[in-house]
CSV table of C-alpha atoms in Angstrom, one decimal:
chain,number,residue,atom,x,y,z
A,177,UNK,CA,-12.6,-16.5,46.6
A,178,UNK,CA,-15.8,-14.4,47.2
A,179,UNK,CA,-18.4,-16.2,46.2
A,180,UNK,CA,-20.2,-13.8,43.2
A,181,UNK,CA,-16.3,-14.6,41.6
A,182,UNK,CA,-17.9,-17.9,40.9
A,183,UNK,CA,-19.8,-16.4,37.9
A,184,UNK,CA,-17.4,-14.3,35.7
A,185,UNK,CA,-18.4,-10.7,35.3
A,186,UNK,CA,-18.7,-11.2,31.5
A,187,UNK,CA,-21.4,-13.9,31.8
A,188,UNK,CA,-23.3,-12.4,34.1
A,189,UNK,CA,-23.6,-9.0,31.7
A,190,UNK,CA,-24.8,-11.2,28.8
A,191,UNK,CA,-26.8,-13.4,31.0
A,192,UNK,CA,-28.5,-10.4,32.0
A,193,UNK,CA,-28.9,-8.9,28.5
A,194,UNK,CA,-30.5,-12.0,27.5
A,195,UNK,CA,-33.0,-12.0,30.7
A,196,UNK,CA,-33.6,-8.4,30.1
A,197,UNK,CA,-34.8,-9.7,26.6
A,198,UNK,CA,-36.7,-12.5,28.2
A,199,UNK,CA,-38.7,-9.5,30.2
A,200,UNK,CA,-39.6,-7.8,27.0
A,201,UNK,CA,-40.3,-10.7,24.9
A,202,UNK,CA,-42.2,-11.9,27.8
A,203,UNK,CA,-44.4,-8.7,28.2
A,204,UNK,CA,-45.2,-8.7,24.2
A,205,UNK,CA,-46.6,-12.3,24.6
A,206,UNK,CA,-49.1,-11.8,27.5
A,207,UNK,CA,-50.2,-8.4,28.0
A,208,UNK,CA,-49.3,-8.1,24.1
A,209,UNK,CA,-52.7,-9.7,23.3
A,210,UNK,CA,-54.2,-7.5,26.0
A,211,UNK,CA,-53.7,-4.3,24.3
A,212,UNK,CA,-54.3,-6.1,21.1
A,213,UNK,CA,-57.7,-6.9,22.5
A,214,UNK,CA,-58.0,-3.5,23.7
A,215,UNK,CA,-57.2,-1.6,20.1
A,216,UNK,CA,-59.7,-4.3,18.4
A,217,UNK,CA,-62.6,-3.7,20.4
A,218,UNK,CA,-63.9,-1.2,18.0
A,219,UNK,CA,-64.0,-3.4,14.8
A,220,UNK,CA,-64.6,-6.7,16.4
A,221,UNK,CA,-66.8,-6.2,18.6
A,222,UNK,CA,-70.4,-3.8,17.3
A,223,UNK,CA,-72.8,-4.5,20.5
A,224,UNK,CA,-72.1,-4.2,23.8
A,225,UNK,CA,-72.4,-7.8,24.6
A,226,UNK,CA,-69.9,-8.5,22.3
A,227,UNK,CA,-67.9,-6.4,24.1
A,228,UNK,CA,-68.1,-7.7,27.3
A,229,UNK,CA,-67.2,-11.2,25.5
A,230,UNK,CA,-64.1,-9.7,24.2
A,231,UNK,CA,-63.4,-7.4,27.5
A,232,UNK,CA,-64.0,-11.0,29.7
A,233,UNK,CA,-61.3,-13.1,27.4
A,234,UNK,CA,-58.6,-10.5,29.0
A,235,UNK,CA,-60.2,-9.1,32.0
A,236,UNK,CA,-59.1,-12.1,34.7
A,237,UNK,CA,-55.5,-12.1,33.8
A,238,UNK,CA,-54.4,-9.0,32.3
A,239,UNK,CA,-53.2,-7.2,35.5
A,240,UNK,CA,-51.2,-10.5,36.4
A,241,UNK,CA,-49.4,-10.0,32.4
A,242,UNK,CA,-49.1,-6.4,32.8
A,243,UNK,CA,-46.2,-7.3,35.9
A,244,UNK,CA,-43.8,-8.7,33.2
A,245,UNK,CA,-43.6,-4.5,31.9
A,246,UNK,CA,-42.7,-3.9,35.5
A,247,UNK,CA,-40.2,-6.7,36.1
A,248,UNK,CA,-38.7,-5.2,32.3
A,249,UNK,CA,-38.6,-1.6,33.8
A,250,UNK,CA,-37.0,-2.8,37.2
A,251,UNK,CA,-34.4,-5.2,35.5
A,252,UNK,CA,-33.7,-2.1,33.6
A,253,UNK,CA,-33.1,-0.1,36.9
A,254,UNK,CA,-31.5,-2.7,38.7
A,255,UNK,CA,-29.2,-4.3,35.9
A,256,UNK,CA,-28.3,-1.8,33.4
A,257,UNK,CA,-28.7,2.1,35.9
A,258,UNK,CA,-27.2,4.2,32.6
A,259,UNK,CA,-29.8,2.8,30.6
A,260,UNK,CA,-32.4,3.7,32.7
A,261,UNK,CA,-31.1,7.0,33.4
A,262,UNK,CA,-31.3,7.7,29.7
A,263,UNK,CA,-33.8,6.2,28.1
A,264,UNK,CA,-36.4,7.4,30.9
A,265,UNK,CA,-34.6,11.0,30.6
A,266,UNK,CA,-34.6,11.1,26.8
A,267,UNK,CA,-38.0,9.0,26.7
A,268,UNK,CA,-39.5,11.2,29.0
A,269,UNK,CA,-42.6,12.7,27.3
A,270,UNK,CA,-43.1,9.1,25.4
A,271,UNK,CA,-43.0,7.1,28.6
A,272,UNK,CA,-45.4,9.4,30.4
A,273,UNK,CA,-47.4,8.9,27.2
A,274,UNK,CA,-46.9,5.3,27.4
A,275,UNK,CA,-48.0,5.2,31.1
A,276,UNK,CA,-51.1,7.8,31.2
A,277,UNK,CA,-52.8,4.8,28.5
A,278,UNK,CA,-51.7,2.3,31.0
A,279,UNK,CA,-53.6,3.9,33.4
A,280,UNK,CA,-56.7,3.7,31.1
A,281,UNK,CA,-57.3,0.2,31.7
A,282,UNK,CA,-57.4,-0.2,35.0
A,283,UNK,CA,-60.0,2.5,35.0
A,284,UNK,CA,-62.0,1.1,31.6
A,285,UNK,CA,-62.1,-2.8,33.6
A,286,UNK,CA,-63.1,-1.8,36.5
A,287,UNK,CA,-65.7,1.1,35.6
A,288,UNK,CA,-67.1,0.7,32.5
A,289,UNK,CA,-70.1,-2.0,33.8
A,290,UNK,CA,-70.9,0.2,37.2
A,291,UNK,CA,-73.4,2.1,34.9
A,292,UNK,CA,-76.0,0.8,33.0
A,293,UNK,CA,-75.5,3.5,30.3
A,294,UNK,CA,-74.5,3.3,26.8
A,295,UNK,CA,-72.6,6.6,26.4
A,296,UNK,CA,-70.4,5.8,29.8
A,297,UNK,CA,-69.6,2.2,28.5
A,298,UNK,CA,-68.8,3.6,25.2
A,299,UNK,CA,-66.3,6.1,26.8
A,300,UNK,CA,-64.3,4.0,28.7
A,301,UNK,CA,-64.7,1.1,26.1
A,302,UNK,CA,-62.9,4.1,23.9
A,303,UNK,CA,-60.3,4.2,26.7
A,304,UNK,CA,-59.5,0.5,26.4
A,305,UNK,CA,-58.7,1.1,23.1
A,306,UNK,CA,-56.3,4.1,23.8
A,307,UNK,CA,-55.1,1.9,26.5
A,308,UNK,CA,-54.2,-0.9,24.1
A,309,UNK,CA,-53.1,1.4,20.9
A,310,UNK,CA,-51.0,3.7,22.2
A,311,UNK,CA,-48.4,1.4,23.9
A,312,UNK,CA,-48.3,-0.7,21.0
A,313,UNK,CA,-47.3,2.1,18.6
A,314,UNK,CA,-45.0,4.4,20.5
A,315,UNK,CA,-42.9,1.1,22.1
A,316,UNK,CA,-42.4,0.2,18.3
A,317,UNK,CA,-41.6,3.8,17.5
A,318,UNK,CA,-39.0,3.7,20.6
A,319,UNK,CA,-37.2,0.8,19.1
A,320,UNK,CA,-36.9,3.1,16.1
A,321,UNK,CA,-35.0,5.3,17.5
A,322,UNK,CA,-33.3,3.2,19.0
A,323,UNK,CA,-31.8,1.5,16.4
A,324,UNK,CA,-31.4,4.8,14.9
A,325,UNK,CA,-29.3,6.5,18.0
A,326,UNK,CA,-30.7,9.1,21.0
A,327,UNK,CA,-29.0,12.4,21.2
A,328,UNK,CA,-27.2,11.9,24.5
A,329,UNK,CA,-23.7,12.4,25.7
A,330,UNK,CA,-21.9,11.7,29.3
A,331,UNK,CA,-19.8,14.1,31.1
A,332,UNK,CA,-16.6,12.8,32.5
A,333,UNK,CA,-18.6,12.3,35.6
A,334,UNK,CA,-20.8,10.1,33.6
A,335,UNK,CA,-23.6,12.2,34.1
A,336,UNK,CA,-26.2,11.9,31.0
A,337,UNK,CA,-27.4,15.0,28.9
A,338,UNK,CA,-30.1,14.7,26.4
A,339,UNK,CA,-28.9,16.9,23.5
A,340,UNK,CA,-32.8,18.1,22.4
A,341,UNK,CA,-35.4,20.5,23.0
A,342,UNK,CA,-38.0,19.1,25.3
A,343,UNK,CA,-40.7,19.1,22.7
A,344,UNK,CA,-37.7,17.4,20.6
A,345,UNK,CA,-37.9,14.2,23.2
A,346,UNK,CA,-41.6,13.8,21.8
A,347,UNK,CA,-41.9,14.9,18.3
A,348,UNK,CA,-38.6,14.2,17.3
A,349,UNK,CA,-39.2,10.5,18.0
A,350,UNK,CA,-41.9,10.6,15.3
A,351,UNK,CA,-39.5,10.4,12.1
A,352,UNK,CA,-40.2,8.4,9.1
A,353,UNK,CA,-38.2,5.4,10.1
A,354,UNK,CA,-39.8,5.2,13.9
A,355,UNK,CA,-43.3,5.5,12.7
A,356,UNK,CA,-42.3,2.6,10.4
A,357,UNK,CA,-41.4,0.6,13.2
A,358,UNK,CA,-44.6,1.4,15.7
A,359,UNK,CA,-46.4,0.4,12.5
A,360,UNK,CA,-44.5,-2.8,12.8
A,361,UNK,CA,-45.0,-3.3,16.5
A,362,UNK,CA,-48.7,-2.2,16.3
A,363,UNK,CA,-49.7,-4.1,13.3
A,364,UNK,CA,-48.5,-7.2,15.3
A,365,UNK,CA,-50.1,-6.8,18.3
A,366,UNK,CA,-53.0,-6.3,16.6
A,367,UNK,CA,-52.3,-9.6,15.4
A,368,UNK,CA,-51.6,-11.4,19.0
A,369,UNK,CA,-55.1,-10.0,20.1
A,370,UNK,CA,-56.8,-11.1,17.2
A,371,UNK,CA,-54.9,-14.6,17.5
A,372,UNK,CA,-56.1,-14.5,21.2
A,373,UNK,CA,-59.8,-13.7,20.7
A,374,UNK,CA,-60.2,-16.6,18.2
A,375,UNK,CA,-58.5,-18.6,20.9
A,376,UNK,CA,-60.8,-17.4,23.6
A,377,UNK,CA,-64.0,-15.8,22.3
A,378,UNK,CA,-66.6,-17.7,19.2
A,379,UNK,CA,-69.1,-16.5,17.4
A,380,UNK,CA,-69.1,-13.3,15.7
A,381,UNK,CA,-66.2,-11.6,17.6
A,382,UNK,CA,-64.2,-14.7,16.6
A,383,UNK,CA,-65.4,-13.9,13.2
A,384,UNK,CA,-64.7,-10.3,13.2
A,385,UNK,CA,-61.1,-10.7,14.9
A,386,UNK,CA,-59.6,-14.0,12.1
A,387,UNK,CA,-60.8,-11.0,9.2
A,388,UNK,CA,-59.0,-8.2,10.9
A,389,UNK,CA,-56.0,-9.9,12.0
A,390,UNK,CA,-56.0,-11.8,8.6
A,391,UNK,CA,-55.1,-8.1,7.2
A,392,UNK,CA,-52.9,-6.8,10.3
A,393,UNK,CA,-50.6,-10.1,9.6
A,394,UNK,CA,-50.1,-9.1,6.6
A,395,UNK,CA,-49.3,-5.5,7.1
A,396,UNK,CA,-46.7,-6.5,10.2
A,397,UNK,CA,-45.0,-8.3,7.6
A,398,UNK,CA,-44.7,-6.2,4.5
A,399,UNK,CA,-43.7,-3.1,7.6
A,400,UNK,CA,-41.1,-6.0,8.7
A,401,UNK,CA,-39.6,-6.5,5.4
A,402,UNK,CA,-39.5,-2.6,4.6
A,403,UNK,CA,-38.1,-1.7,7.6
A,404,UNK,CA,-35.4,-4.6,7.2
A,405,UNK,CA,-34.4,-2.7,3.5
A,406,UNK,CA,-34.4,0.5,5.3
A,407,UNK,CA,-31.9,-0.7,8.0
A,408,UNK,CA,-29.9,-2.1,5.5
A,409,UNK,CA,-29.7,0.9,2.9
A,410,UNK,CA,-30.8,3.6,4.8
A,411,UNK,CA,-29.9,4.0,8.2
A,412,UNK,CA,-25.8,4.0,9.5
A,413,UNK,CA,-25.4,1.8,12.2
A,414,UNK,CA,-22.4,1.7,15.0
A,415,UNK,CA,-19.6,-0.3,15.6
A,416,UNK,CA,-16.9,-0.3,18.6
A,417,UNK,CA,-13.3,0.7,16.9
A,418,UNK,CA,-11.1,-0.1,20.1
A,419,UNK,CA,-10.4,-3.2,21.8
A,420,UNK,CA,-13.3,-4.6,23.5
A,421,UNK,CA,-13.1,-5.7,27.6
A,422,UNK,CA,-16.0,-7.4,28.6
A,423,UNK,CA,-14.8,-8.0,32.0
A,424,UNK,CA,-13.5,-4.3,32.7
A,425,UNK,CA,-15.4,-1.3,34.9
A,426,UNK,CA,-19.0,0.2,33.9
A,427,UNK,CA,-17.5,2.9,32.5
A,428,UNK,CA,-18.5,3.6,28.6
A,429,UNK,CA,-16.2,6.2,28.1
A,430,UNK,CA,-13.2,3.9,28.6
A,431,UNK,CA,-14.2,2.3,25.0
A,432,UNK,CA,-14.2,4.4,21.1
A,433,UNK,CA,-17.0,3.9,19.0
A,434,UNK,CA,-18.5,5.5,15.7
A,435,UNK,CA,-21.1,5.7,13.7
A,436,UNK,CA,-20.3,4.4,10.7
A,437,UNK,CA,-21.2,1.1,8.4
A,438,UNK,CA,-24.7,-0.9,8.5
A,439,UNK,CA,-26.3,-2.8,11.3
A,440,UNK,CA,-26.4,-5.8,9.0
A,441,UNK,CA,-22.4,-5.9,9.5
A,442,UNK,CA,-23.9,-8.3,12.7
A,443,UNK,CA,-25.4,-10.9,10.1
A,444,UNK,CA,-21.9,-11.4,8.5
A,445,UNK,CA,-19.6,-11.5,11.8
A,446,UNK,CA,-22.6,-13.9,13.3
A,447,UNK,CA,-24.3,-15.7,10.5
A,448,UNK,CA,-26.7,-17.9,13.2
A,449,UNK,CA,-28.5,-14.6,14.1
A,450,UNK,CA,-30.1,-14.5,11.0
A,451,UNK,CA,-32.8,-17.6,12.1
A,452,UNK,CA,-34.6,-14.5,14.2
A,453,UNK,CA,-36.1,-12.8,11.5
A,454,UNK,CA,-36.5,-15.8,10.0
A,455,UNK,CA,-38.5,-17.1,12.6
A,456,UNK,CA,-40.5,-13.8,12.7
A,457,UNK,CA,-41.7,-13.8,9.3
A,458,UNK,CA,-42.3,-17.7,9.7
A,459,UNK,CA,-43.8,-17.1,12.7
A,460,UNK,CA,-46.8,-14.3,11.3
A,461,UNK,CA,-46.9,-16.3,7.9
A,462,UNK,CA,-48.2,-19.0,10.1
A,463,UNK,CA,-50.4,-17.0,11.9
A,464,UNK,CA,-52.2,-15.5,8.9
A,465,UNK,CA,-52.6,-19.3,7.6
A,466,UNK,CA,-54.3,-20.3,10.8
A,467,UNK,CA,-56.2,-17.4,11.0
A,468,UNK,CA,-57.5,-17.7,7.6
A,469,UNK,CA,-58.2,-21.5,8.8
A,470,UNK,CA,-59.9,-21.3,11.7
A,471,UNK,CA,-57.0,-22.2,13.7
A,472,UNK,CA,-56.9,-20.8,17.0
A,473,UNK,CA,-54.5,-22.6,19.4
A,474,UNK,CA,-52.0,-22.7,16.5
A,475,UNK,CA,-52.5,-19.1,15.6
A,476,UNK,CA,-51.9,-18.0,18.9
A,477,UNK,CA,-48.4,-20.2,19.1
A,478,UNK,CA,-47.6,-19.2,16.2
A,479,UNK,CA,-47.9,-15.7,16.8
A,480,UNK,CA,-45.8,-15.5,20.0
A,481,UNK,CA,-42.9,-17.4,17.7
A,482,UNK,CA,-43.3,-14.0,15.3
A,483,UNK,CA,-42.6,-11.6,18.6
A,484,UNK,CA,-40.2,-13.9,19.4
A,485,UNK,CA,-38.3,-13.3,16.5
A,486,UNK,CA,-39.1,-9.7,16.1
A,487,UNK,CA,-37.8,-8.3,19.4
A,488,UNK,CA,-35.2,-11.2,18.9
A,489,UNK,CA,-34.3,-10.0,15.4
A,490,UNK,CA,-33.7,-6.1,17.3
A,491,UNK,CA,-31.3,-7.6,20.3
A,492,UNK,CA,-29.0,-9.6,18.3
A,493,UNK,CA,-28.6,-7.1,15.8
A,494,UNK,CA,-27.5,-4.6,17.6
A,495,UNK,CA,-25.6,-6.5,20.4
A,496,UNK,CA,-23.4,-5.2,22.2
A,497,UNK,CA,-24.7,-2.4,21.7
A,498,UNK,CA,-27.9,-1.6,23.7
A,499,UNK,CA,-28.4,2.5,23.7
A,500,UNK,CA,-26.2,3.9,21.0
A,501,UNK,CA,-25.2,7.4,21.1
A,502,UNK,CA,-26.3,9.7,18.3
A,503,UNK,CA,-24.5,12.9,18.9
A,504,UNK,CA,-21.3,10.9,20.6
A,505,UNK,CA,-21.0,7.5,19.9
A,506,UNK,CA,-18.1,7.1,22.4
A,507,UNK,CA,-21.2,7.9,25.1
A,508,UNK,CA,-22.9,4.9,23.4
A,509,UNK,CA,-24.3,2.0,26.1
A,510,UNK,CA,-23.3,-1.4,25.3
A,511,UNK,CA,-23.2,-4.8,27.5
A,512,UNK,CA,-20.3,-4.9,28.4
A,513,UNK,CA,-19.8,-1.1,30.2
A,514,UNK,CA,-23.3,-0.1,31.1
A,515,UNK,CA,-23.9,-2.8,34.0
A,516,UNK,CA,-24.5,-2.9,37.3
A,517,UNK,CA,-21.0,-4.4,39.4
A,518,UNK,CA,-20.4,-7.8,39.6
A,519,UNK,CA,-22.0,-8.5,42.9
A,520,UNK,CA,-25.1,-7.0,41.8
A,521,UNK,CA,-25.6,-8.9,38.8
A,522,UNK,CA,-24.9,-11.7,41.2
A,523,UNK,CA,-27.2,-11.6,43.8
A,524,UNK,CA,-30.0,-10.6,40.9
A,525,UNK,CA,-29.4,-13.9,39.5
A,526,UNK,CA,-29.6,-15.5,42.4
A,527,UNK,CA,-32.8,-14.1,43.3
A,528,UNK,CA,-34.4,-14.9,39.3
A,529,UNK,CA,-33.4,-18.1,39.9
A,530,UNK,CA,-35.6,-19.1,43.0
A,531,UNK,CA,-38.2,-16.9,42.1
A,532,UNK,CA,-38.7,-16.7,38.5
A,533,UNK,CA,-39.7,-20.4,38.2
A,534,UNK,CA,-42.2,-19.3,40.7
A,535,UNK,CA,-44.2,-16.5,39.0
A,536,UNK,CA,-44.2,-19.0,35.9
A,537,UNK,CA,-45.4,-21.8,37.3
A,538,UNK,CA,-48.2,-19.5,39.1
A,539,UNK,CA,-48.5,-17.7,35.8
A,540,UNK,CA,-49.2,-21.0,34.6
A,541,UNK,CA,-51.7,-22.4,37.0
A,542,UNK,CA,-53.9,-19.2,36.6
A,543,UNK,CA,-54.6,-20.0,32.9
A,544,UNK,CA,-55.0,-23.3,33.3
A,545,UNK,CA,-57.4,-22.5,35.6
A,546,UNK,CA,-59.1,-19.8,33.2
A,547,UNK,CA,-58.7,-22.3,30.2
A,548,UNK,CA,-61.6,-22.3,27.9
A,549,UNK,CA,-64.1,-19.7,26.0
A,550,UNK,CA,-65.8,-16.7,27.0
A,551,UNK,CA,-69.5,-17.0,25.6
A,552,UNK,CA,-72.3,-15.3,25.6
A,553,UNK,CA,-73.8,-17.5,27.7
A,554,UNK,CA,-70.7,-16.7,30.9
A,555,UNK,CA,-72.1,-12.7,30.1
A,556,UNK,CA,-75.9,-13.2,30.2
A,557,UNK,CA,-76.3,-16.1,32.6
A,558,UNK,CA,-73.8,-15.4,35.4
A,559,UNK,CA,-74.2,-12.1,37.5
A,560,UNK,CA,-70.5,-12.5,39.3
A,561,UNK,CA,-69.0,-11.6,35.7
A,562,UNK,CA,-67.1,-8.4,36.2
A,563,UNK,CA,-66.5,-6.5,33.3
């Protein structure tokens, strides 16, 4: 037997599914509360020492969170190649979008204390908060679309074709129902930062950042809940009508699918799903409370619980599928024919196995090494601090 036989093919696509979920989930959590920080600055933080307080409680770590978006992109590539083929095709103007505010920070850490001047810390502390605000909305107005469909199609060949205009791969992401879910997706991010300041920062910006994400909570949930009544009533969901081989080529035209029923079909054939949304509205209930309380290392937790179960609540509901097809359902991606082969898959596992334990436990070491609040006291009587 060749050894990547060990692992059947059909475990290895859903193991992968779930790690590719793991990646996303993972990114939300830690550089979530980055570019929650980021798109807070403005209204928690009035002087620019307050500023530098909230800059500090992210600057030493973010770069080290922002790698979990590029494990998520290369999983993507190396995993699941028609997904990435699409979704970065289709995507194109949004992810370049995505990625020119990425840049932002980089630039806004490491230049906005080389001058002594208001106006130039002002402009790139304005860039922080582009970097930080515009990844949080337009990933949540992806997922949107996502769940609505993307006008592709494959050729026999299995070569992708986006079915738009190219201004159509920008605008026509911003329908009612996307802008809905960036809402969702900014709204709690929003949250995570403010969770994370009160965690890391005191004083006023504490202050400022329980009141604001107090209100953000709240919004993240009422968007939740409407967006859960519009997937339910007003948007068709998919559904593969022929006989499903988990174990059979990476080919998605070998399967039929249509467009036709709701997404919430999932809740009925798997009834244990449901405890994701649950735990996401738990989750930012919870976080509002401690917010409101004062707590801080319980708001935080309890926060990551509520992106837990908000990209959770996504995955499971529309498993298997994973990139449905618009203007062709048949074309639509799903887990079990949009994979990289079986020895692939294998030796990817492999290598998460011996080296994913490591990045964590690193991951883990750094904070614990950074544990403990930025004051204004770390900004004023220290000349080594950075930002």
């Amino acid at each position: 037997m060749i050894l990547y036989e060990l692992v059947p093919y059909d475990v290895l696509r859903v193991l992968w599914w779930v790690l590719l979920g793991v990646l996303l989930i993972g990114f939300a959590m830690t550089d979530g509360f980055d570019m929650g920080v980021g798109a807070l600055l403005p209204f928690v933080a009035k002087t620019d020492l307050e500023r530098r307080i909230a800059i500090n409680t992210v600057g030493p770590t973010w770069e080290g969170n922002q790698v979990w978006f590029i494990l998520g992109g290369g999983a993507i590539f190396a995993a699941w190649p028609p997904l990435y083929a699409v979704s970065f095709s289709g995507f194109y103007l949004a992810m370049f979008a995505v990625l020119a505010a990425l840049i932002l920070r980089p630039v806004g850490f490491k230049y906005r204390s080389k001058r002594d001047s208001a106006t130039w810390r002002s402009s790139w502390d304005w860039a922080l908060f582009v970097g930080g605000a515009v990844p949080a909305l337009i990933f949540g107005v992806a997922v949107g679309n996502v769940l609505q469909g993307v006008p592709f199609h494959l050729t026999p060949d299995l070569m992708s074709i986006y079915d738009g205009s190219w201004y159509g791969k920008f605008l026509g992401l911003l329908n009612p129902f996307a802008i809905l879910t960036g809402v969702v997706s900014f709204a709690m991010l929003l949250t995570h930062g403010a969770a994370w300041l009160t965690f890391k920062a005191d004083g006023t910006v504490a202050k400022r950042a329980r009141a604001v994400g107090s209100v953000s909570g709240l919004v993240t949930m009422g968007a939740y809940l409407l967006a859960g009544l519009w997937l339910a009533f007003g948007i068709t969901g998919y559904r593969v009508t022929s006989a499903i081989v988990t174990d059979g080529p990476s080919n998605p035209l070998y399967k039929t699918a249509d467009h036709a029923g709701s997404w919430l079909v999932a809740y009925a054939d798997r009834p244990w799903i449901v405890v994701a949304p649950v735990l996401a509205l738990l989750g930012m209930t919870m976080t509002v409370r401690g917010l409101r309380n004062g707590g801080e290392g319980s708001a935080l937790l309890w926060s990551k619980l509520a992106i837990f179960g908000t990209i959770a609540t996504v995955g499971l509901t529309m498993f298997p599928f994973i990139l449905p097809s618009s203007v062709d359902p048949q074309s639509s991606l799903t887990v079990w024919d949009a994979s990289s082969s079986h020895q692939t898959l294998f030796v990817m596992t492999v290598a998460t196995v011996i080296f994913l334990p490591i990045v964590l436990c690193y991951t883990a070491w750094v904070y614990r090494v950074l544990w403990g609040k930025v004051t204004a006291d770390d900004i004023t009587g220290h000349s080594e601090t950075v930002y």
